[in-house]
Amino acid sequence: MHDDAEPLITGTVDIPPLDREALVEALRADQAGRTAFPEFVQGCWKAGVVRYDVDLAARTCTYYGADGDSYVESYAAVEI
């Protein structure tokens, strides 16, 4: 973490429900290079994401909301 990093939130806040449409919008913006990581994480938070799990073998990332809802993003294999 950078010393100048700002927290996503401060104090007590209500967590929004998982908004898959807003999450996909944040994902696509990041994948297109239109956001840096801090903006991507902020977009995920605003979409209701409270955590995510990456499965490198399955090439998936599962995003979770506080209410137990989830969204799975799959990634194609990359040949180097």
CSV table of C-alpha atoms in Angstrom, one decimal:
chain,number,residue,atom,x,y,z
A,1,MET,CA,0.0,0.0,0.0
A,2,HIS,CA,1.2,3.5,-0.8
A,3,ASP,CA,1.7,5.9,2.1
A,4,ASP,CA,-0.6,8.4,0.3
A,5,ALA,CA,-3.4,5.9,-0.3
A,6,GLU,CA,-6.8,7.1,0.7
A,7,PRO,CA,-9.3,4.8,2.4
A,8,LEU,CA,-12.4,3.9,0.3
A,9,ILE,CA,-14.6,4.9,3.2
A,10,THR,CA,-14.4,6.4,6.6
A,11,GLY,CA,-16.8,6.1,9.5
A,12,THR,CA,-19.9,4.0,9.4
A,13,VAL,CA,-21.7,3.6,6.1
A,14,ASP,CA,-24.6,1.6,4.6
A,15,ILE,CA,-23.4,-1.0,2.1
A,16,PRO,CA,-25.3,-0.9,-1.2
A,17,PRO,CA,-26.8,-4.1,-2.6
A,18,LEU,CA,-24.7,-5.8,-5.3
A,19,ASP,CA,-25.5,-4.1,-8.6
A,20,ARG,CA,-24.3,-6.4,-11.3
A,21,GLU,CA,-24.8,-3.8,-14.1
A,22,ALA,CA,-22.6,-1.2,-12.2
A,23,LEU,CA,-20.0,-3.9,-11.4
A,24,VAL,CA,-19.7,-5.0,-15.1
A,25,GLU,CA,-19.4,-1.3,-16.1
A,26,ALA,CA,-16.5,-0.9,-13.6
A,27,LEU,CA,-14.9,-4.2,-14.9
A,28,ARG,CA,-15.2,-3.2,-18.6
A,29,ALA,CA,-13.8,0.3,-17.9
A,30,ASP,CA,-10.8,-1.2,-16.1
A,31,GLN,CA,-10.3,-3.9,-18.8
A,32,ALA,CA,-10.3,-1.1,-21.4
A,33,GLY,CA,-7.6,0.8,-19.5
A,34,ARG,CA,-9.9,3.7,-18.7
A,35,THR,CA,-9.4,3.4,-14.9
A,36,ALA,CA,-6.4,2.8,-12.6
A,37,PHE,CA,-6.8,0.3,-9.7
A,38,PRO,CA,-8.0,2.9,-7.1
A,39,GLU,CA,-10.9,3.9,-9.4
A,40,PHE,CA,-11.7,0.3,-10.2
A,41,VAL,CA,-11.9,-0.6,-6.5
A,42,GLN,CA,-14.1,2.5,-5.9
A,43,GLY,CA,-16.4,1.4,-8.7
A,44,CYS,CA,-16.6,-2.1,-7.2
A,45,TRP,CA,-17.5,-0.6,-3.8
A,46,LYS,CA,-20.1,1.6,-5.3
A,47,ALA,CA,-21.5,-1.5,-7.0
A,48,GLY,CA,-21.9,-3.2,-3.6
A,49,VAL,CA,-18.8,-5.5,-3.7
A,50,VAL,CA,-17.5,-6.3,-0.3
A,51,ARG,CA,-15.0,-8.9,-1.3
A,52,TYR,CA,-13.8,-11.0,-4.2
A,53,ASP,CA,-12.1,-14.4,-4.7
A,54,VAL,CA,-9.8,-15.2,-7.6
A,55,ASP,CA,-9.5,-18.8,-8.9
A,56,LEU,CA,-6.4,-18.9,-11.2
A,57,ALA,CA,-6.9,-22.5,-12.2
A,58,ALA,CA,-10.6,-21.9,-13.2
A,59,ARG,CA,-9.8,-18.4,-14.6
A,60,THR,CA,-12.6,-16.8,-12.7
A,61,CYS,CA,-13.1,-13.9,-10.3
A,62,THR,CA,-16.2,-14.0,-8.0
A,63,TYR,CA,-17.4,-10.7,-6.6
A,64,TYR,CA,-19.6,-10.8,-3.5
A,65,GLY,CA,-22.1,-8.4,-2.0
A,66,ALA,CA,-22.9,-8.1,1.7
A,67,ASP,CA,-26.3,-9.8,1.2
A,68,GLY,CA,-24.7,-13.0,-0.2
A,69,ASP,CA,-25.3,-12.3,-3.9
A,70,SER,CA,-22.4,-12.8,-6.2
A,71,TYR,CA,-21.2,-12.3,-9.8
A,72,VAL,CA,-18.7,-14.5,-11.6
A,73,GLU,CA,-16.4,-13.0,-14.2
A,74,SER,CA,-14.7,-15.7,-16.4
A,75,TYR,CA,-11.5,-15.0,-18.3
A,76,ALA,CA,-10.2,-16.7,-21.5
A,77,ALA,CA,-7.0,-18.6,-21.5
A,78,VAL,CA,-4.0,-16.6,-22.6
A,79,GLU,CA,-1.2,-18.1,-24.6
A,80,ILE,CA,2.3,-16.6,-24.3
